């Protein structure tokens, strides 16, 4: 189902806003079922900000009252390709020692970003680190890591919308799509 975004490109919808909302409610229920005490939710900025804000409200509806802190990392992409290194752009403000942490990211692609964030938080003494991603691009993994929860499988091409960008554009789209 093509949909026009402001600008000249056409965006082909892959996951609709409705499908995303339904899936988030399921994920929130599953995560609440883990009964993680003193939960700290850590969205990995920037691409996860829309997903994280909806998942957070889903967690509230599922009965949780987590704290939230943000981690911003750069995964050094050359256009649409990851080139390997991950650096901290903005570190957490809160101490994760002995805490349960829910890491949220938009896409699990090569795995470098999630592996970096998870290793960092484990090394700082977190009790348990659970990860939840919107999209899992399974075929592209170069680091051995899986998310504990993934909302959807991702087709093996570059996607935009619902927080995800191509050169800082398309983050505002309420669905996940592909530039065609
Ligand atoms: P990884 O470190 O290779 O797993 O890359 C993860 C990050 O790359 C995600 O958090 C996204 O920000 C970005 N990324 C990977 N694939 C896509 C895509 O198809 N669209 C937009 N961003 C992507
Ligand atoms: Mg990202």
CSV table of C-alpha atoms and ligand atoms in Angstrom, one decimal:
chain,number,residue,atom,x,y,z
A,1,UNK,CA,0.0,0.0,0.0
A,2,UNK,CA,1.9,3.1,-1.1
A,3,UNK,CA,1.5,6.3,0.9
A,4,UNK,CA,2.7,9.8,0.0
A,5,UNK,CA,4.9,11.6,2.5
A,6,UNK,CA,5.6,15.3,2.1
A,7,UNK,CA,8.3,15.6,-0.5
A,8,UNK,CA,8.7,13.7,-3.8
A,9,UNK,CA,9.4,10.2,-2.7
A,10,UNK,CA,6.8,7.5,-2.3
A,11,UNK,CA,7.0,5.4,0.8
A,12,UNK,CA,5.8,1.8,0.6
A,13,UNK,CA,4.2,0.8,4.0
A,14,UNK,CA,5.7,-2.3,5.6
A,15,UNK,CA,4.1,-2.1,9.1
A,16,UNK,CA,1.1,0.1,9.7
A,17,UNK,CA,0.5,2.3,12.7
A,18,UNK,CA,-2.3,-0.1,13.8
A,19,UNK,CA,-0.2,-3.2,13.5
A,20,UNK,CA,2.6,-1.6,15.5
A,21,UNK,CA,0.2,-0.5,18.3
A,22,UNK,CA,-1.2,-4.0,18.6
A,23,UNK,CA,2.2,-5.6,18.7
A,24,UNK,CA,3.4,-3.1,21.4
A,25,UNK,CA,0.5,-4.0,23.6
A,26,UNK,CA,1.5,-7.6,23.4
A,27,UNK,CA,5.1,-6.9,24.1
A,28,UNK,CA,4.3,-4.7,27.1
A,29,UNK,CA,2.2,-7.5,28.6
A,30,UNK,CA,5.0,-10.0,28.0
A,31,UNK,CA,7.6,-7.6,29.6
A,32,UNK,CA,5.4,-6.9,32.5
A,33,UNK,CA,5.1,-10.6,33.0
A,34,UNK,CA,8.8,-10.8,33.8
A,35,UNK,CA,8.1,-9.0,37.1
A,36,UNK,CA,11.4,-7.1,37.0
A,37,UNK,CA,11.7,-5.0,40.1
A,38,UNK,CA,13.2,-1.4,40.0
A,39,UNK,CA,13.0,-1.5,36.3
A,40,UNK,CA,15.0,1.1,34.4
A,41,UNK,CA,14.0,1.6,30.7
A,42,UNK,CA,16.9,2.8,28.5
A,43,UNK,CA,16.0,3.8,24.9
A,44,UNK,CA,19.1,3.9,22.7
A,45,UNK,CA,18.8,7.2,20.9
A,46,UNK,CA,18.0,8.4,18.3
A,47,UNK,CA,16.1,6.0,16.2
A,48,UNK,CA,14.2,4.3,19.0
A,49,UNK,CA,12.5,7.5,20.4
A,50,UNK,CA,9.1,6.9,18.9
A,51,UNK,CA,9.0,3.2,19.6
A,52,UNK,CA,10.3,3.7,23.1
A,53,UNK,CA,7.6,6.4,23.9
A,54,UNK,CA,4.8,4.1,22.7
A,55,UNK,CA,6.3,1.0,24.5
A,56,UNK,CA,6.7,3.0,27.7
A,57,UNK,CA,3.0,4.0,27.7
A,58,UNK,CA,2.2,0.3,26.9
A,59,UNK,CA,4.2,-0.6,30.0
A,60,UNK,CA,2.2,1.8,32.0
A,61,UNK,CA,-1.0,0.2,30.8
A,62,UNK,CA,0.4,-3.2,31.7
A,63,UNK,CA,0.8,-1.9,35.3
A,64,UNK,CA,4.5,-0.9,35.4
A,65,UNK,CA,6.0,2.3,36.7
A,66,UNK,CA,9.6,2.2,35.4
A,67,UNK,CA,12.3,4.9,35.6
A,68,UNK,CA,13.7,6.1,32.2
A,69,UNK,CA,17.1,7.2,31.2
A,70,UNK,CA,18.6,7.6,27.8
A,71,UNK,CA,21.8,6.4,26.1
A,72,UNK,CA,22.8,8.0,22.8
A,73,UNK,CA,25.3,6.2,20.7
A,74,UNK,CA,26.7,6.7,17.2
A,75,UNK,CA,27.2,3.6,15.1
A,76,UNK,CA,29.1,5.3,12.4
A,77,UNK,CA,27.1,4.6,9.3
A,78,UNK,CA,28.4,5.4,5.9
A,79,UNK,CA,25.1,6.2,4.2
A,80,UNK,CA,23.0,3.2,4.9
A,81,UNK,CA,25.9,0.8,5.9
A,82,UNK,CA,27.4,0.3,9.4
A,83,UNK,CA,31.1,0.7,9.4
A,84,UNK,CA,31.8,-0.9,12.7
A,85,UNK,CA,32.7,1.3,15.7
A,86,UNK,CA,30.2,2.4,18.3
A,87,UNK,CA,30.8,5.4,20.5
A,88,UNK,CA,28.8,7.0,23.4
A,89,UNK,CA,27.4,10.4,22.5
A,90,UNK,CA,25.3,10.9,25.6
A,91,UNK,CA,25.8,8.6,28.6
A,92,UNK,CA,23.3,7.5,31.2
A,93,UNK,CA,22.7,9.8,34.1
A,94,UNK,CA,21.5,7.0,36.4
A,95,UNK,CA,23.5,4.3,38.1
A,96,UNK,CA,22.5,0.8,36.9
A,97,UNK,CA,24.2,-1.2,39.6
A,98,UNK,CA,21.9,-4.0,40.8
A,99,UNK,CA,19.1,-2.8,38.6
A,100,UNK,CA,17.0,-4.5,36.0
A,101,UNK,CA,17.3,-2.7,32.7
A,102,UNK,CA,15.2,-2.8,29.6
A,103,UNK,CA,17.2,-1.7,26.6
A,104,UNK,CA,15.1,-0.5,23.7
A,105,UNK,CA,16.3,0.0,20.1
A,106,UNK,CA,14.7,0.5,16.7
A,107,UNK,CA,16.5,-2.0,14.6
A,108,UNK,CA,18.8,-4.9,15.4
A,109,UNK,CA,21.0,-5.0,12.3
A,110,UNK,CA,24.6,-6.0,12.5
A,111,UNK,CA,24.1,-6.3,16.3
A,112,UNK,CA,27.0,-3.9,17.1
A,113,UNK,CA,24.9,-1.2,18.7
A,114,UNK,CA,22.9,-3.5,21.0
A,115,UNK,CA,26.0,-5.6,21.9
A,116,UNK,CA,27.9,-2.5,22.8
A,117,UNK,CA,25.0,-1.1,25.0
A,118,UNK,CA,24.3,-4.4,26.7
A,119,UNK,CA,28.0,-5.0,27.4
A,120,UNK,CA,28.3,-1.5,28.9
A,121,UNK,CA,25.4,-1.9,31.2
A,122,UNK,CA,26.4,-5.4,32.3
A,123,UNK,CA,29.9,-4.2,33.0
A,124,UNK,CA,28.4,-1.5,35.2
A,125,UNK,CA,26.8,-4.1,37.4
A,126,UNK,CA,23.2,-4.3,36.2
A,127,UNK,CA,21.3,-7.2,37.7
A,128,UNK,CA,19.6,-8.2,34.4
A,129,UNK,CA,19.5,-6.6,31.0
A,130,UNK,CA,16.5,-7.4,28.8
A,131,UNK,CA,16.4,-6.1,25.2
A,132,UNK,CA,13.5,-5.1,23.1
A,133,UNK,CA,13.7,-4.0,19.5
A,134,UNK,CA,11.1,-2.9,17.0
A,135,UNK,CA,12.7,-4.6,14.0
A,136,UNK,CA,15.0,-7.6,13.7
A,137,UNK,CA,17.0,-7.7,10.5
A,138,UNK,CA,18.2,-11.2,11.1
A,139,UNK,CA,20.2,-11.8,7.9
A,140,UNK,CA,22.6,-8.9,8.6
A,141,UNK,CA,24.0,-9.9,11.9
A,142,UNK,CA,27.8,-9.7,12.3
A,143,UNK,CA,27.9,-10.0,16.1
A,144,UNK,CA,26.3,-12.9,17.9
A,145,UNK,CA,23.4,-11.3,19.7
A,146,UNK,CA,19.7,-11.7,19.7
A,147,UNK,CA,17.0,-9.4,21.2
A,148,UNK,CA,14.9,-10.9,24.0
A,149,UNK,CA,11.9,-9.3,22.3
A,150,UNK,CA,11.4,-8.1,18.7
A,151,UNK,CA,8.1,-6.6,17.5
A,152,UNK,CA,8.6,-7.6,13.9
A,153,UNK,CA,11.0,-9.2,11.4
A,154,UNK,CA,12.6,-6.6,9.1
A,155,UNK,CA,13.1,-7.2,5.4
A,156,UNK,CA,16.7,-7.0,4.4
A,157,UNK,CA,16.6,-3.5,3.0
A,158,UNK,CA,16.8,0.0,4.5
A,159,UNK,CA,13.6,1.1,6.2
A,160,UNK,CA,12.4,4.5,7.5
A,161,UNK,CA,9.6,6.0,9.6
A,162,UNK,CA,8.3,5.5,13.1
A,163,UNK,CA,11.5,7.3,14.4
A,164,UNK,CA,13.9,5.8,11.8
A,165,UNK,CA,15.6,8.1,9.4
A,166,UNK,CA,17.4,8.3,6.1
A,167,UNK,CA,19.7,11.4,6.4
A,168,UNK,CA,17.5,12.8,9.2
A,169,UNK,CA,14.3,12.5,7.2
A,170,UNK,CA,11.1,10.4,7.6
A,171,UNK,CA,11.3,10.0,11.4
A,172,UNK,CA,7.8,11.6,11.6
A,173,UNK,CA,6.0,8.9,9.6
A,174,UNK,CA,3.6,6.9,11.8
A,175,UNK,CA,4.4,3.7,10.1
A,176,UNK,CA,7.5,1.7,9.0
A,177,UNK,CA,8.1,1.9,5.3
A,178,UNK,CA,10.6,1.8,2.5
A,179,UNK,CA,11.6,4.6,0.2
A,180,UNK,CA,10.7,3.5,-3.4
B,1,LIG,P1,23.6,-2.2,14.2
B,1,LIG,O1,24.6,-1.6,15.1
B,1,LIG,O2,24.2,-2.5,12.8
B,1,LIG,O3,22.8,-3.4,14.7
B,1,LIG,O4,22.7,-1.0,13.8
B,1,LIG,C1,21.7,-0.6,14.5
B,1,LIG,C2,21.3,0.8,14.2
B,1,LIG,O5,21.5,1.1,12.8
B,1,LIG,C3,19.9,1.0,14.5
B,1,LIG,O6,19.7,1.4,15.8
B,1,LIG,C4,19.5,2.0,13.5
B,1,LIG,O7,19.7,3.3,14.0
B,1,LIG,C5,20.4,1.9,12.3
B,1,LIG,N1,19.8,1.1,11.2
B,1,LIG,C6,20.0,-0.1,10.8
B,1,LIG,N2,19.3,-0.5,9.8
B,1,LIG,C7,18.5,0.6,9.5
B,1,LIG,C8,17.4,0.9,8.6
B,1,LIG,O8,17.0,0.0,7.7
B,1,LIG,N3,16.8,2.1,8.6
B,1,LIG,C9,17.2,3.0,9.5
B,1,LIG,N4,18.2,2.8,10.5
B,1,LIG,C10,18.8,1.6,10.4
B,2,LIG,MG1,19.7,3.6,16.3
